Short mmCIF file of C-alpha atoms in Angstrom, two decimals:
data_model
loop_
_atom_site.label_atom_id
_atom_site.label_comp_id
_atom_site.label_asym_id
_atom_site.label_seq_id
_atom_site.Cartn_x
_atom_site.Cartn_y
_atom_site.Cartn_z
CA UNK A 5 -199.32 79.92 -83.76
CA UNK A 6 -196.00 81.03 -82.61
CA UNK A 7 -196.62 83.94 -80.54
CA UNK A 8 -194.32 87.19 -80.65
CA UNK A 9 -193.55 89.70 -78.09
CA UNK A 10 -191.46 93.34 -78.14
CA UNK A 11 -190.57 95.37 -75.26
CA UNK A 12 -190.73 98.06 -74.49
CA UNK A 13 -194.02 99.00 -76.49
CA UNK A 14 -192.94 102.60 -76.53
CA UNK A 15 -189.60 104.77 -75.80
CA UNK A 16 -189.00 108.03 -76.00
CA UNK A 17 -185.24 109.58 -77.74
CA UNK A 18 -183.38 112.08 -78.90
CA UNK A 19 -181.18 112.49 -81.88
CA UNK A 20 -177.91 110.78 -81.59
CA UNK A 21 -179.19 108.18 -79.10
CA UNK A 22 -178.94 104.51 -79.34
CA UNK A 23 -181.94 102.73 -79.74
CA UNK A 24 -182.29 98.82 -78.90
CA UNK A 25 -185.72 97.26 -79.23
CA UNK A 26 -186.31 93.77 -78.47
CA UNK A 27 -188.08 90.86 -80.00
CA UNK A 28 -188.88 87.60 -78.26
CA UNK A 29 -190.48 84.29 -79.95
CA UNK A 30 -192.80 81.64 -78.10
CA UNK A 31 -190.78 78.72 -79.87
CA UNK A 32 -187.31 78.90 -81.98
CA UNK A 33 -187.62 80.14 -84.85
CA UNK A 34 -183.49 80.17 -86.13
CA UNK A 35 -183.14 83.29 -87.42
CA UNK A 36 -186.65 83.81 -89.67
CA UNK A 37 -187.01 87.00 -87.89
CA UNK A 38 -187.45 90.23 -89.73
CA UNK A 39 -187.89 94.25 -88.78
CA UNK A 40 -190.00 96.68 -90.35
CA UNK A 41 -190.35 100.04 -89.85
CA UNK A 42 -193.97 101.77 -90.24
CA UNK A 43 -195.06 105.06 -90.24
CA UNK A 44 -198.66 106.74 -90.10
CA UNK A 45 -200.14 106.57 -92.90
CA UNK A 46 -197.34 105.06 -95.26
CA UNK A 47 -196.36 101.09 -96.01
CA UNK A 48 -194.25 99.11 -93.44
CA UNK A 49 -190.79 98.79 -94.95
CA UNK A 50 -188.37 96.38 -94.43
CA UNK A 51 -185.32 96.88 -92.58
CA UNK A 52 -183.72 93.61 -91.38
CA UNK A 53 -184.23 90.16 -93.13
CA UNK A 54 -183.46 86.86 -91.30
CA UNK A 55 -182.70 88.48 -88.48
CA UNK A 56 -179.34 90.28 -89.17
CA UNK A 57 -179.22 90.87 -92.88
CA UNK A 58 -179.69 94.69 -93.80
CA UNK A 59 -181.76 95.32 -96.86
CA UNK A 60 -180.63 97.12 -99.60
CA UNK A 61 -181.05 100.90 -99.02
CA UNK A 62 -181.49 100.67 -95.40
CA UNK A 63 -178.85 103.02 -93.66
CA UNK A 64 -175.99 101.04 -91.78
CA UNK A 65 -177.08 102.46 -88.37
CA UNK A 66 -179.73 100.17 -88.45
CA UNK A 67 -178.72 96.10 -87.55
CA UNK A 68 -180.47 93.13 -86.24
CA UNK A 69 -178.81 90.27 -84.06
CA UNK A 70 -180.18 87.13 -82.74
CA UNK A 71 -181.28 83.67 -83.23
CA UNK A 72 -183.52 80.98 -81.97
CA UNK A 73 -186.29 83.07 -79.67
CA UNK A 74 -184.24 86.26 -78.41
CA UNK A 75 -183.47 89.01 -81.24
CA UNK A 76 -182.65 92.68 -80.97
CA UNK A 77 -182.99 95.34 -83.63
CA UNK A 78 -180.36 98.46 -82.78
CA UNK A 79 -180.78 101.93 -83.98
CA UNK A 80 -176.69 103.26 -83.86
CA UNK A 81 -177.63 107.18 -83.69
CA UNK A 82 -181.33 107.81 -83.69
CA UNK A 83 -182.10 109.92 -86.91
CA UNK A 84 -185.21 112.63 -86.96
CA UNK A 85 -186.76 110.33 -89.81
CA UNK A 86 -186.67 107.30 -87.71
CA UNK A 87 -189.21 107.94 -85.25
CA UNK A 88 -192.01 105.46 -86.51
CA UNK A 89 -193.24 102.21 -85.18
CA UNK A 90 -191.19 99.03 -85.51
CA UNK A 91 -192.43 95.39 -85.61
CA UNK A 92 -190.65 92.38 -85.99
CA UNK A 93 -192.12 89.48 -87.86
CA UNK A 94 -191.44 85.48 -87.73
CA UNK A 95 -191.20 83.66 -91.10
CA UNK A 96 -190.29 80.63 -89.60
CA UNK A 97 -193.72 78.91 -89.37
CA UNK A 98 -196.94 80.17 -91.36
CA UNK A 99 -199.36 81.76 -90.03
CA UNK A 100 -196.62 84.85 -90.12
CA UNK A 101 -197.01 86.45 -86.99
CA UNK A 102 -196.03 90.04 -85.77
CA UNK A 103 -194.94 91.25 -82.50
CA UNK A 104 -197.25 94.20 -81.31
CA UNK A 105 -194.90 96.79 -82.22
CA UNK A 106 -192.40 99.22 -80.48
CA UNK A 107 -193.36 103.19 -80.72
CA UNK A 108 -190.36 105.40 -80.75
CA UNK A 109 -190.95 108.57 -80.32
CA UNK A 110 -189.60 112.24 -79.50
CA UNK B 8 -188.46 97.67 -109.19
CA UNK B 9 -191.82 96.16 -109.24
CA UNK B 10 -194.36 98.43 -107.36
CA UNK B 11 -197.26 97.20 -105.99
CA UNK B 12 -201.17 99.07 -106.08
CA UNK B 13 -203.80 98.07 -103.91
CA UNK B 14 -207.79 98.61 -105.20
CA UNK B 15 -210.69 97.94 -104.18
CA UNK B 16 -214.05 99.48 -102.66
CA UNK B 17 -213.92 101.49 -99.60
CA UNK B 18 -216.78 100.47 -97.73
CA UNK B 19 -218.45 97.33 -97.42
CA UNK B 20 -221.85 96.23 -95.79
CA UNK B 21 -221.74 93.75 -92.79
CA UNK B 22 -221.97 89.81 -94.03
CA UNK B 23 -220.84 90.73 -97.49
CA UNK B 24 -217.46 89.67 -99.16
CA UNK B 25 -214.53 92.50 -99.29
CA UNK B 26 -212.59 92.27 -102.56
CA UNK B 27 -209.34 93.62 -103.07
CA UNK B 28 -207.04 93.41 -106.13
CA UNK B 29 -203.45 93.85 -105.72
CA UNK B 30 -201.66 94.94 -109.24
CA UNK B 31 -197.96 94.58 -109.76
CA UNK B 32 -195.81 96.84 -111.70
CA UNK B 33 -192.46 96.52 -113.62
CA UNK B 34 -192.26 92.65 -112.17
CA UNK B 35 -194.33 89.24 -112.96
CA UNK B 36 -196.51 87.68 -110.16
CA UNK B 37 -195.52 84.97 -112.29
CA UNK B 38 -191.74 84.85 -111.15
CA UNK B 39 -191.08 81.22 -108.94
CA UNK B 40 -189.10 83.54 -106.85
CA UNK B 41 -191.71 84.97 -104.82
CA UNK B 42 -195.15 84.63 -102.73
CA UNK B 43 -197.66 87.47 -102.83
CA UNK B 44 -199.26 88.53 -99.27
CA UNK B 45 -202.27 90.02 -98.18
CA UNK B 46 -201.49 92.20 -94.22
CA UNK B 47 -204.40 94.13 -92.40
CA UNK B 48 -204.05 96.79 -89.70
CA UNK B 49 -207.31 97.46 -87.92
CA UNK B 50 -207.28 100.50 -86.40
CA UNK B 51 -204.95 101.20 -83.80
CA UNK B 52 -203.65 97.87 -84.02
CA UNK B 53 -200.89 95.70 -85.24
CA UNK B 54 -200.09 94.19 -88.06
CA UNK B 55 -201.99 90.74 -88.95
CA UNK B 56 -200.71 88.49 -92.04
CA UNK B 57 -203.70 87.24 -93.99
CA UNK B 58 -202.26 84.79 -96.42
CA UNK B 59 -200.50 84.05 -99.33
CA UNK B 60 -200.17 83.03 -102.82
CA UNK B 61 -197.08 81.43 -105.22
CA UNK B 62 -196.88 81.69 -108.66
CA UNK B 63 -198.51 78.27 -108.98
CA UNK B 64 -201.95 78.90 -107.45
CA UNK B 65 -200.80 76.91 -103.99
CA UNK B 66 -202.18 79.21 -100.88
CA UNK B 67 -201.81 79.48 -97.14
CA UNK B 68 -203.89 81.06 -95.32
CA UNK B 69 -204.14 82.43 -91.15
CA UNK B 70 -205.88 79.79 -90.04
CA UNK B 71 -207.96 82.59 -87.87
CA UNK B 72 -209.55 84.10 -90.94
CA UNK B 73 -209.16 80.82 -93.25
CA UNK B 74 -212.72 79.82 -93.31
CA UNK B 75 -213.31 83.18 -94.97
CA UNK B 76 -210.58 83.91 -97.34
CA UNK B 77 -209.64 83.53 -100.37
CA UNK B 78 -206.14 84.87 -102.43
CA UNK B 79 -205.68 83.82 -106.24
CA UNK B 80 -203.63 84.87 -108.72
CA UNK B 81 -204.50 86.29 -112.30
CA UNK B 82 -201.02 86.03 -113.85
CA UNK B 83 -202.63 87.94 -117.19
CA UNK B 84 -203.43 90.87 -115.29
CA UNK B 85 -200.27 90.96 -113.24
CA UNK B 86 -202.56 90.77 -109.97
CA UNK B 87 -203.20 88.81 -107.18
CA UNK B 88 -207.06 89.46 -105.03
CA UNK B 89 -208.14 89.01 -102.10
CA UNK B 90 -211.86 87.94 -101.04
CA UNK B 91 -212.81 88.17 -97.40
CA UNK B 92 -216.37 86.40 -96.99
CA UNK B 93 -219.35 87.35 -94.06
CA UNK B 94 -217.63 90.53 -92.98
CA UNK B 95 -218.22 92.30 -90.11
CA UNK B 96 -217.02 95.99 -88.36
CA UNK B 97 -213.93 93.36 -86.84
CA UNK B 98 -212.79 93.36 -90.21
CA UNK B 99 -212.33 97.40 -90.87
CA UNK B 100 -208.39 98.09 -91.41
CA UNK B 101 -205.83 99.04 -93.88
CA UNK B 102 -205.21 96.55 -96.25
CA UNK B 103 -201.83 96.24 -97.96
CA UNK B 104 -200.83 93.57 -100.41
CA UNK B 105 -196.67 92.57 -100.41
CA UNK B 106 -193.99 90.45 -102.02
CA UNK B 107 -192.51 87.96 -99.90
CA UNK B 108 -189.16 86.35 -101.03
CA UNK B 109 -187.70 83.06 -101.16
CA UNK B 110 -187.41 80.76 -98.30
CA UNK B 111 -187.26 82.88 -95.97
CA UNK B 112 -190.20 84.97 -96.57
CA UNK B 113 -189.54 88.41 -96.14
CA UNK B 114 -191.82 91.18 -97.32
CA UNK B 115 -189.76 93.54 -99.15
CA UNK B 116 -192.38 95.76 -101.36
CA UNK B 117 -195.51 96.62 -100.19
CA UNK B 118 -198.28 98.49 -101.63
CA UNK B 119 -199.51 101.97 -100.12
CA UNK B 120 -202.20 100.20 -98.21
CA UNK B 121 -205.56 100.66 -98.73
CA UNK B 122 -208.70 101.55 -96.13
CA UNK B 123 -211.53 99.46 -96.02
CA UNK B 124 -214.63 100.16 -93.38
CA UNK B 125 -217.08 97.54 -92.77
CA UNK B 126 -220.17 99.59 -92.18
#
């Protein structure tokens, strides 16, 4: 299984900072990397798609870069709604693995 | 835009099967465009994929749970299931069902999620 790691696993902001979270993969995977956003008690929800494309309806402060095993997901200007938990995914190889998961919080 | 339901009991004994149906709204599970997914979260973990299906019946599976699982398709009902075999309290999480898309396999609706204890 290709194995995923984030770092940090949890970071504390304020509104109007910039946010970078990173995403590293045990093999290449090109760029089948994707970011989701989860928070408690709701469904994940897609934010980036192979690894830089911004889903529709996703705000334009959010944007992914990266390819091979190194990717970065960058929050421009930290809102109040996006403190959550965010998890990057490989698509590259099944199984589908997910990094552990970055907490940003307050 | 298709909206996806997860259902399914809330509590299971230990060595019994878990079975969850998925039901999609205002979209086909029988659309080539797509795979249907089954994710877990057990509590106050990550997320773990647990398979998919495609509109044809073909499946892959994690191969960590594979002995156990099973995800087909009911393309009448507009739903796809899930059966976990032998359970056990290892297997308590939030279940959500998704649509992945195309090649690159992207899950871009998801269904509320749904709690299952193994108890």
């Amino acid at each position: 299984d290709i194995q995923m790691t984030q770092s940090p696993s949890s970071l504390s902001a304020s509104v109007g900072d910039r946010v970078t979270i990173t995403c590293r993969a045990s093999q290449t995977i090109t760029t089948y990397l994707n970011w989701y956003q989860h928070k408690p008690g709701k469904a994940p929800r897609l934010l980036i798609y192979a690894a830089s494309g911004l889903q529709s309806g996703v705000p334009s402060r959010f944007s992914g870069s990266g390819y091979g095993t190194d990717f970065t997901l960058t929050i421009s200007s930290l809102q109040p709604e996006d403190f959550a938990t965010y998890y990057c995914q490989q698509s590259y190889t099944a199984p589908f693995t997910f990094g552990p998961g970055t907490k940003v919080d307050i | 835009q298709v909206q996806l339901q997860e259902s399914g009991p809330g509590l299971v004994k230990p060595s019994e099967t878990l079975s969850l149906t998925c039901t999609a709204s205002a979209g086909s599970v029988s659309s080539g465009s797509y795979h249907w997914s089954w994710i877990r979260q057990p509590p106050g973990k990550g997320l773990e994929w647990i398979g998919h299906v495609y509109y044809t019946g073909s499946t892959n599976y994690n191969p960590s749970l594979k002995s156990r699982v099973t995800i087909s398709l009911d393309t009448s009902k507009n739903q796809f299931s899930l059966k976990l075999r032998s359970v056990t309290a290892a297997d308590t999480a939030v279940y959500y069902c998704a649509r992945d898309i195309g090649q690159y396999y992207y899950m871009d609706v998801w269904g509320k999620g749904t709690t299952v204890t193994v108890s």
